[in-house]
mmCIF file of C-alpha atoms in Angstrom:
data_model
loop_
_atom_site.group_PDB
_atom_site.id
_atom_site.type_symbol
_atom_site.label_atom_id
_atom_site.label_comp_id
_atom_site.label_asym_id
_atom_site.label_seq_id
_atom_site.Cartn_x
_atom_site.Cartn_y
_atom_site.Cartn_z
ATOM 1 C CA MET A 1 0.000 0.000 0.000
ATOM 2 C CA ALA A 2 1.384 3.407 -0.980
ATOM 3 C CA ARG A 3 2.677 5.783 1.704
ATOM 4 C CA SER A 4 0.535 8.582 0.277
ATOM 5 C CA ALA A 5 -2.598 6.535 0.940
ATOM 6 C CA LEU A 6 -1.695 6.177 4.612
ATOM 7 C CA VAL A 7 -0.390 9.597 5.649
ATOM 8 C CA GLY A 8 -3.184 11.810 6.945
ATOM 9 C CA SER A 9 -5.832 9.072 6.687
ATOM 10 C CA VAL A 10 -8.040 7.648 9.428
ATOM 11 C CA VAL A 11 -6.411 4.309 10.209
ATOM 12 C CA GLY A 12 -9.735 2.538 10.780
ATOM 13 C CA ARG A 13 -10.826 3.420 7.251
ATOM 14 C CA VAL A 14 -7.577 2.464 5.535
ATOM 15 C CA LEU A 15 -7.098 -0.763 7.505
ATOM 16 C CA ARG A 16 -10.460 -2.499 7.847
ATOM 17 C CA ILE A 17 -10.853 -5.599 10.021
ATOM 18 C CA ALA A 18 -12.833 -8.223 8.120
ATOM 19 C CA ASP A 19 -14.677 -9.602 11.154
ATOM 20 C CA PRO A 20 -17.696 -7.294 11.722
ATOM 21 C CA ARG A 21 -17.911 -8.369 15.377
ATOM 22 C CA MET A 22 -14.648 -6.601 16.194
ATOM 23 C CA ASP A 23 -14.892 -3.021 17.356
ATOM 24 C CA THR A 24 -13.000 -0.596 15.083
ATOM 25 C CA ALA A 25 -12.271 1.489 18.198
ATOM 26 C CA ILE A 26 -9.371 -0.869 18.959
ATOM 27 C CA TRP A 27 -7.185 1.375 16.787
ATOM 28 C CA MET A 28 -7.562 4.114 19.426
ATOM 29 C CA THR A 29 -7.103 1.913 22.494
ATOM 30 C CA ASP A 30 -5.556 3.682 25.475
ATOM 31 C CA LYS A 31 -3.754 0.459 26.536
ATOM 32 C CA PRO A 32 -1.201 -1.783 24.791
ATOM 33 C CA LEU A 33 -3.069 -4.318 22.646
ATOM 34 C CA SER A 34 -2.043 -7.479 20.782
ATOM 35 C CA ALA A 35 -4.285 -9.312 18.297
ATOM 36 C CA TYR A 36 -3.165 -12.381 16.367
ATOM 37 C CA ASP A 37 -4.291 -14.042 13.128
ATOM 38 C CA ILE A 38 -6.636 -11.186 12.165
ATOM 39 C CA GLN A 39 -8.015 -10.762 8.627
ATOM 40 C CA VAL A 40 -7.476 -7.127 7.533
ATOM 41 C CA HIS A 41 -8.298 -5.266 4.295
ATOM 42 C CA ALA A 42 -5.651 -2.690 3.318
ATOM 43 C CA GLY A 43 -7.474 -0.179 1.145
ATOM 44 C CA ARG A 44 -9.430 -2.011 -1.544
ATOM 45 C CA ASN A 45 -7.196 -5.078 -1.465
ATOM 46 C CA GLU A 46 -8.346 -8.536 -0.437
ATOM 47 C CA ALA A 47 -8.060 -9.381 3.246
ATOM 48 C CA VAL A 48 -4.713 -10.715 4.435
ATOM 49 C CA GLU A 49 -3.942 -12.440 7.729
ATOM 50 C CA MET A 50 -1.721 -10.493 10.089
ATOM 51 C CA ASP A 51 -0.810 -9.832 13.723
ATOM 52 C CA ILE A 52 -1.622 -6.360 15.073
ATOM 53 C CA LEU A 53 0.341 -4.721 17.898
ATOM 54 C CA ILE A 54 -0.840 -1.312 19.150
ATOM 55 C CA HIS A 55 0.928 0.796 21.779
ATOM 56 C CA PRO A 56 -0.110 4.316 22.889
ATOM 57 C CA LEU A 57 2.652 6.910 23.047
ATOM 58 C CA LEU A 58 3.304 7.989 26.623
ATOM 59 C CA GLU A 59 4.477 11.408 25.466
ATOM 60 C CA ASP A 60 1.280 12.194 23.529
ATOM 61 C CA GLU A 61 -1.954 10.317 24.198
ATOM 62 C CA ARG A 62 -3.321 11.262 20.760
ATOM 63 C CA TRP A 63 -0.805 9.005 18.968
ATOM 64 C CA ARG A 64 -0.445 5.238 18.721
ATOM 65 C CA ILE A 65 2.342 3.022 17.418
ATOM 66 C CA VAL A 66 0.792 0.341 15.209
ATOM 67 C CA ALA A 67 2.897 -2.645 14.090
ATOM 68 C CA LEU A 68 1.478 -5.004 11.465
ATOM 69 C CA HIS A 69 3.083 -8.393 10.876
ATOM 70 C CA VAL A 70 1.664 -9.970 7.724
ATOM 71 C CA HIS A 71 1.694 -13.768 7.644
ATOM 72 C CA GLY A 72 3.666 -15.121 4.721
ATOM 73 C CA GLN A 73 2.882 -18.293 2.798
ATOM 74 C CA THR A 74 5.654 -20.211 4.564
ATOM 75 C CA GLN A 75 4.310 -19.215 7.973
ATOM 76 C CA SER A 76 0.792 -20.232 6.956
ATOM 77 C CA LEU A 77 2.014 -23.648 5.887
ATOM 78 C CA GLY A 78 3.943 -23.977 9.119
ATOM 79 C CA MET A 79 0.859 -23.111 11.165
ATOM 80 C CA ARG A 80 -1.170 -25.635 9.157
ATOM 81 C CA ARG A 81 1.381 -28.334 9.859
ATOM 82 C CA ALA A 82 1.329 -27.470 13.564
ATOM 83 C CA SER A 83 -2.454 -27.694 13.562
ATOM 84 C CA MET A 84 -2.336 -31.139 11.932
ATOM 85 C CA GLY A 85 0.271 -32.201 14.475
ATOM 86 C CA ALA A 86 -1.954 -31.031 17.321
ATOM 87 C CA ARG A 87 -4.895 -33.003 15.911
ATOM 88 C CA SER A 88 -2.730 -36.124 15.611
ATOM 89 C CA ALA A 89 -1.480 -35.747 19.184
ATOM 90 C CA THR A 90 -4.936 -35.258 20.652
ATOM 91 C CA GLY A 91 -6.334 -38.075 18.545
ATOM 92 C CA ALA A 92 -3.752 -40.413 20.039
ATOM 93 C CA ALA A 93 -4.636 -39.127 23.518
ATOM 94 C CA ALA A 94 -8.308 -39.849 22.902
ATOM 95 C CA MET A 95 -7.532 -43.435 21.885
ATOM 96 C CA LEU A 96 -5.486 -43.969 25.046
ATOM 97 C CA ALA A 97 -7.957 -42.237 27.370
ATOM 98 C CA HIS A 98 -10.103 -45.326 27.964
ATOM 99 C CA GLU A 99 -7.090 -47.504 28.798
ATOM 100 C CA ILE A 100 -5.720 -44.890 31.197
ATOM 101 C CA LYS A 101 -8.971 -44.376 33.096
ATOM 102 C CA ASN A 102 -9.327 -48.080 33.938
ATOM 103 C CA PRO A 103 -6.190 -48.299 36.132
ATOM 104 C CA LEU A 104 -7.007 -44.874 37.605
ATOM 105 C CA SER A 105 -10.187 -46.360 39.070
ATOM 106 C CA GLY A 106 -8.137 -49.119 40.683
ATOM 107 C CA ILE A 107 -5.620 -46.639 42.096
ATOM 108 C CA ARG A 108 -8.421 -44.530 43.575
ATOM 109 C CA GLY A 109 -10.053 -47.564 45.152
ATOM 110 C CA ALA A 110 -6.766 -48.746 46.644
ATOM 111 C CA ALA A 111 -6.071 -45.271 48.052
ATOM 112 C CA GLN A 112 -9.502 -45.200 49.696
ATOM 113 C CA LEU A 113 -8.811 -48.567 51.355
ATOM 114 C CA LEU A 114 -5.419 -47.340 52.579
ATOM 115 C CA GLU A 115 -6.991 -44.139 53.893
ATOM 116 C CA GLY A 116 -9.055 -46.143 56.376
ATOM 117 C CA ASP A 117 -5.949 -47.679 57.974
ATOM 118 C CA ALA A 118 -3.665 -44.659 57.548
ATOM 119 C CA GLY A 119 -2.266 -42.780 60.508
ATOM 120 C CA GLU A 120 -2.424 -39.012 60.950
ATOM 121 C CA SER A 121 0.956 -38.539 59.246
ATOM 122 C CA THR A 122 0.108 -40.522 56.090
ATOM 123 C CA ARG A 123 -3.590 -39.691 55.662
ATOM 124 C CA PRO A 124 -2.812 -36.428 53.767
ATOM 125 C CA LEU A 125 -0.848 -38.498 51.228
ATOM 126 C CA THR A 126 -3.747 -40.868 50.540
ATOM 127 C CA LYS A 127 -6.048 -37.867 50.155
ATOM 128 C CA LEU A 128 -3.525 -36.359 47.722
ATOM 129 C CA ILE A 129 -3.631 -39.574 45.641
ATOM 130 C CA ILE A 130 -7.441 -39.553 45.523
ATOM 131 C CA ASP A 131 -7.625 -35.845 44.637
ATOM 132 C CA GLU A 132 -5.039 -36.240 41.875
ATOM 133 C CA VAL A 133 -6.750 -39.306 40.390
ATOM 134 C CA ASP A 134 -10.007 -37.327 40.262
ATOM 135 C CA ARG A 135 -8.249 -34.366 38.640
ATOM 136 C CA ILE A 136 -6.475 -36.523 36.048
ATOM 137 C CA ALA A 137 -9.723 -38.350 35.220
ATOM 138 C CA ALA A 138 -11.427 -34.985 34.675
ATOM 139 C CA LEU A 139 -8.566 -33.853 32.425
ATOM 140 C CA ILE A 140 -8.770 -37.073 30.415
ATOM 141 C CA ASP A 141 -12.472 -36.401 29.902
ATOM 142 C CA ARG A 142 -11.481 -32.955 28.669
ATOM 143 C CA MET A 143 -8.816 -34.368 26.320
ATOM 144 C CA GLN A 144 -11.347 -36.725 24.762
ATOM 145 C CA SER A 145 -13.095 -33.648 23.396
ATOM 146 C CA PHE A 146 -9.832 -31.747 22.873
ATOM 147 C CA THR A 147 -10.313 -31.405 19.122
ATOM 148 C CA SER A 148 -13.786 -29.892 19.510
ATOM 149 C CA ASN A 149 -14.583 -26.209 19.959
ATOM 150 C CA GLN A 150 -16.198 -26.832 23.330
ATOM 151 C CA PRO A 151 -15.345 -23.818 25.533
ATOM 152 C CA LEU A 152 -13.465 -24.320 28.772
ATOM 153 C CA GLU A 153 -15.706 -23.494 31.723
ATOM 154 C CA CYS A 154 -14.043 -20.670 33.643
ATOM 155 C CA ARG A 155 -15.063 -18.837 36.788
ATOM 156 C CA PRO A 156 -13.431 -16.421 39.257
ATOM 157 C CA GLU A 157 -11.004 -18.393 41.416
ATOM 158 C CA ASN A 158 -8.354 -17.652 44.009
ATOM 159 C CA ILE A 159 -5.095 -18.741 42.349
ATOM 160 C CA TYR A 160 -3.101 -19.186 45.562
ATOM 161 C CA PRO A 161 -4.566 -22.474 46.828
ATOM 162 C CA LEU A 162 -4.187 -23.806 43.281
ATOM 163 C CA LEU A 163 -0.553 -22.651 43.054
ATOM 164 C CA ASP A 164 0.212 -24.199 46.455
ATOM 165 C CA ARG A 165 -1.476 -27.430 45.372
ATOM 166 C CA ALA A 166 0.638 -27.624 42.213
ATOM 167 C CA VAL A 167 3.866 -26.966 44.154
ATOM 168 C CA GLU A 168 2.962 -29.569 46.804
ATOM 169 C CA ILE A 169 2.199 -32.183 44.137
ATOM 170 C CA ALA A 170 5.482 -31.395 42.410
ATOM 171 C CA SER A 171 7.466 -31.524 45.677
ATOM 172 C CA ALA A 172 5.966 -34.922 46.545
ATOM 173 C CA GLY A 173 6.891 -36.319 43.129
ATOM 174 C CA PHE A 174 9.108 -35.166 40.274
ATOM 175 C CA ALA A 175 10.503 -32.140 42.180
ATOM 176 C CA ARG A 176 11.531 -34.084 45.293
ATOM 177 C CA GLY A 177 14.891 -32.719 46.420
ATOM 178 C CA CYS A 178 14.491 -29.471 44.458
ATOM 179 C CA GLU A 179 13.527 -26.425 46.493
ATOM 180 C CA ILE A 180 10.719 -24.385 44.948
ATOM 181 C CA THR A 181 10.402 -20.882 46.364
ATOM 182 C CA ARG A 182 7.152 -18.938 46.262
ATOM 183 C CA THR A 183 7.022 -15.146 45.954
ATOM 184 C CA TYR A 184 3.415 -14.003 46.004
ATOM 185 C CA ASP A 185 1.706 -10.646 45.696
ATOM 186 C CA PRO A 186 -1.039 -11.122 48.328
ATOM 187 C CA SER A 187 -3.216 -8.352 46.895
ATOM 188 C CA LEU A 188 -4.086 -10.071 43.608
ATOM 189 C CA PRO A 189 -7.791 -10.376 42.768
ATOM 190 C CA PHE A 190 -9.378 -13.628 41.614
ATOM 191 C CA ALA A 191 -8.552 -14.826 38.079
ATOM 192 C CA GLN A 192 -11.070 -16.012 35.467
ATOM 193 C CA ILE A 193 -9.831 -19.577 35.062
ATOM 194 C CA ASN A 194 -10.668 -23.258 35.105
ATOM 195 C CA GLY A 195 -9.128 -24.595 38.328
ATOM 196 C CA ASP A 196 -8.186 -28.095 37.108
ATOM 197 C CA ALA A 197 -6.720 -26.758 33.866
ATOM 198 C CA PHE A 198 -4.753 -24.126 35.820
ATOM 199 C CA VAL A 199 -3.209 -26.774 38.106
ATOM 200 C CA GLN A 200 -2.239 -28.812 35.034
ATOM 201 C CA ILE A 201 -0.633 -25.737 33.446
ATOM 202 C CA MET A 202 1.399 -25.041 36.581
ATOM 203 C CA LEU A 203 2.475 -28.681 36.942
ATOM 204 C CA ASN A 204 3.727 -28.700 33.354
ATOM 205 C CA LEU A 205 5.641 -25.426 33.780
ATOM 206 C CA VAL A 206 7.147 -26.398 37.144
ATOM 207 C CA LYS A 207 8.148 -29.817 35.762
ATOM 208 C CA ASN A 208 9.790 -28.072 32.816
ATOM 209 C CA ALA A 209 11.724 -25.795 35.222
ATOM 210 C CA VAL A 210 12.802 -28.658 37.508
ATOM 211 C CA GLU A 211 14.108 -30.638 34.534
ATOM 212 C CA ALA A 212 15.920 -27.541 33.252
ATOM 213 C CA VAL A 213 17.953 -27.166 36.483
ATOM 214 C CA ASP A 214 18.871 -30.842 36.740
ATOM 215 C CA GLY A 215 22.625 -30.944 37.357
ATOM 216 C CA VAL A 216 22.867 -27.154 37.779
ATOM 217 C CA GLU A 217 24.886 -25.970 40.790
ATOM 218 C CA ASP A 218 22.783 -23.867 43.214
ATOM 219 C CA ALA A 219 19.653 -24.727 41.243
ATOM 220 C CA THR A 220 16.668 -22.466 41.873
ATOM 221 C CA VAL A 221 13.037 -22.721 40.805
ATOM 222 C CA GLN A 222 10.664 -19.918 41.716
ATOM 223 C CA VAL A 223 6.917 -19.350 41.358
ATOM 224 C CA ALA A 224 6.018 -15.652 41.529
ATOM 225 C CA THR A 225 2.875 -13.584 41.054
ATOM 226 C CA ALA A 226 2.297 -9.918 40.252
ATOM 227 C CA TYR A 227 -0.374 -7.474 39.108
ATOM 228 C CA ARG A 228 0.200 -6.458 35.494
ATOM 229 C CA HIS A 229 -0.926 -3.086 34.165
ATOM 230 C CA GLY A 230 -1.857 -2.173 30.633
ATOM 231 C CA LEU A 231 -1.796 -5.396 28.568
ATOM 232 C CA SER A 232 -4.982 -6.446 26.746
ATOM 233 C CA VAL A 233 -5.889 -8.911 24.006
ATOM 234 C CA LEU A 234 -8.943 -9.265 21.830
ATOM 235 C CA SER A 235 -11.592 -11.348 23.530
ATOM 236 C CA THR A 236 -11.984 -14.886 22.196
ATOM 237 C CA LYS A 237 -15.685 -14.084 21.802
ATOM 238 C CA GLY A 238 -14.746 -11.425 19.246
ATOM 239 C CA LYS A 239 -16.206 -8.540 21.240
ATOM 240 C CA GLY A 240 -14.029 -5.954 22.941
ATOM 241 C CA THR A 241 -10.744 -6.510 24.691
ATOM 242 C CA SER A 242 -9.763 -8.565 27.706
ATOM 243 C CA PRO A 243 -7.201 -7.021 30.095
ATOM 244 C CA LEU A 244 -4.653 -9.567 31.316
ATOM 245 C CA GLN A 245 -3.870 -8.286 34.788
ATOM 246 C CA ILE A 246 -2.910 -11.506 36.609
ATOM 247 C CA GLU A 247 0.720 -12.509 36.050
ATOM 248 C CA ILE A 248 2.297 -15.783 37.179
ATOM 249 C CA GLN A 249 5.960 -16.497 36.531
ATOM 250 C CA VAL A 250 7.834 -19.786 36.733
ATOM 251 C CA ILE A 251 11.540 -18.955 36.883
ATOM 252 C CA ASP A 252 14.591 -21.217 36.800
ATOM 253 C CA ASN A 253 18.355 -20.735 36.479
ATOM 254 C CA GLY A 254 18.860 -23.539 33.980
ATOM 255 C CA PRO A 255 20.632 -23.138 30.616
ATOM 256 C CA GLY A 256 17.473 -22.015 28.815
ATOM 257 C CA VAL A 257 15.719 -23.035 25.609
ATOM 258 C CA PRO A 258 17.959 -23.266 22.517
ATOM 259 C CA GLU A 259 17.530 -20.165 20.386
ATOM 260 C CA ASN A 260 16.660 -22.160 17.255
ATOM 261 C CA ILE A 261 13.390 -23.478 18.755
ATOM 262 C CA ARG A 262 12.221 -20.468 20.782
ATOM 263 C CA ASP A 263 9.864 -19.206 18.073
ATOM 264 C CA VAL A 264 8.104 -22.600 17.846
ATOM 265 C CA LEU A 265 8.448 -23.595 21.485
ATOM 266 C CA PHE A 266 4.705 -23.986 22.048
ATOM 267 C CA ASN A 267 4.075 -26.052 18.912
ATOM 268 C CA PRO A 268 3.432 -29.800 19.318
ATOM 269 C CA PHE A 269 6.413 -32.182 19.143
ATOM 270 C CA ILE A 270 8.987 -29.426 19.804
ATOM 271 C CA SER A 271 11.441 -30.374 22.543
ATOM 272 C CA ASN A 272 15.143 -30.006 23.340
ATOM 273 C CA LYS A 273 15.068 -33.098 25.579
ATOM 274 C CA ARG A 274 16.293 -36.379 24.140
ATOM 275 C CA SER A 275 13.367 -38.286 25.629
ATOM 276 C CA GLY A 276 10.865 -35.410 25.393
ATOM 277 C CA GLN A 277 7.696 -35.747 23.328
ATOM 278 C CA GLY A 278 7.091 -32.011 22.974
ATOM 279 C CA LEU A 279 3.465 -32.076 24.123
ATOM 280 C CA GLY A 280 3.663 -30.434 27.567
ATOM 281 C CA LEU A 281 4.100 -26.834 26.443
ATOM 282 C CA ALA A 282 1.682 -27.311 23.540
ATOM 283 C CA LEU A 283 -0.956 -28.368 26.080
ATOM 284 C CA VAL A 284 -0.066 -25.368 28.264
ATOM 285 C CA ASP A 285 -0.558 -23.021 25.310
ATOM 286 C CA LYS A 286 -3.893 -24.640 24.400
ATOM 287 C CA LEU A 287 -5.293 -24.466 27.938
ATOM 288 C CA VAL A 288 -4.101 -20.890 28.503
ATOM 289 C CA ARG A 289 -5.687 -19.734 25.238
ATOM 290 C CA ASP A 290 -8.910 -21.507 26.213
ATOM 291 C CA MET A 291 -8.920 -19.268 29.290
ATOM 292 C CA ASN A 292 -8.373 -16.203 27.071
ATOM 293 C CA GLY A 293 -4.837 -15.762 28.412
ATOM 294 C CA LEU A 294 -1.296 -15.718 27.084
ATOM 295 C CA VAL A 295 1.823 -17.726 27.881
ATOM 296 C CA GLN A 296 5.253 -16.334 27.009
ATOM 297 C CA TYR A 297 8.861 -17.459 27.264
ATOM 298 C CA GLU A 298 11.687 -15.045 28.023
ATOM 299 C CA ARG A 299 15.394 -15.590 28.552
ATOM 300 C CA ASP A 300 17.155 -13.112 30.838
ATOM 301 C CA GLN A 301 20.696 -13.773 29.671
ATOM 302 C CA ALA A 302 22.291 -11.272 32.050
ATOM 303 C CA ALA A 303 20.720 -12.912 35.099
ATOM 304 C CA GLY A 304 21.012 -16.437 33.679
ATOM 305 C CA ARG A 305 17.296 -17.086 34.161
ATOM 306 C CA SER A 306 14.480 -18.537 32.070
ATOM 307 C CA ILE A 307 10.984 -17.156 32.669
ATOM 308 C CA PHE A 308 7.685 -18.689 31.628
ATOM 309 C CA ARG A 309 5.038 -16.021 32.097
ATOM 310 C CA LEU A 310 1.273 -16.603 32.328
ATOM 311 C CA LEU A 311 -1.018 -13.626 31.764
ATOM 312 C CA LEU A 312 -4.629 -14.232 32.763
ATOM 313 C CA PRO A 313 -7.819 -12.160 32.918
ATOM 314 C CA MET A 314 -9.217 -10.950 36.201
ATOM 315 C CA GLY A 315 -12.268 -12.799 37.534
ATOM 316 C CA VAL A 316 -15.670 -11.538 36.411
ATOM 317 C CA GLN A 317 -18.699 -12.140 38.596
ATOM 318 C CA SER A 318 -21.680 -13.360 36.551
#
């Protein structure tokens, strides 16, 4: 599109979003905004798929910085391949779901029998087994319909009991011997999430961090929370924006993700581990998006830290 057609023009008229449900006022948002895979008409041209990043200028509230990243043919093919890979992975999970749920029933029954004879010191462990079997069974039910467009049921929830639960499960299992520190902002409001899915997300991220620091001297894994100002995304319902004000970080001082896979880190079957299947972070990305949130990876090279950041919407009372 020619420069002369842009300069002095109303951006909402020159760049028209194809989806009529989306509010054209997003171009004048007073908060940073990111929208991905959006069909946009530039002038009279056919719609093209692009990512839109909008950031208000602090120096002058009348101006916005708008960055448009048009998807090329290679990227489109890559996304299509990733989508097919995701369908294959979830199809395999659906086939295995029935076989997995059968032994889960036996484990739950055995834990209930043990609970009756357990002493005060071991009873919390049997309860943990029962609770986790129930949670895994519920997640398997969810994975059986993973390829459908069925929305994830979310409600306002206090994230702290869920974070503590994930850390306690990790510490009793794969993270045994690895200290996990918790740095919480106690003033955070409730988040609009699905509790079981959130615990699964945290378990996957903490497991990833614990594996990353294996063999590292003075290994540290940290779970931190904070209130985030100013970041919004387009609502998955296509109407308005959703501010992502709840931030959860999982931080480790491992060597980090190789640079050559960082851009595709959340795609299925991408892993830097020899025995890794590359499904954990893909599931994290899927569940976070189902909750209208974002998950990001950042490498702080100066501090020698890797940071997985969850950004989630604040709870909305119905």
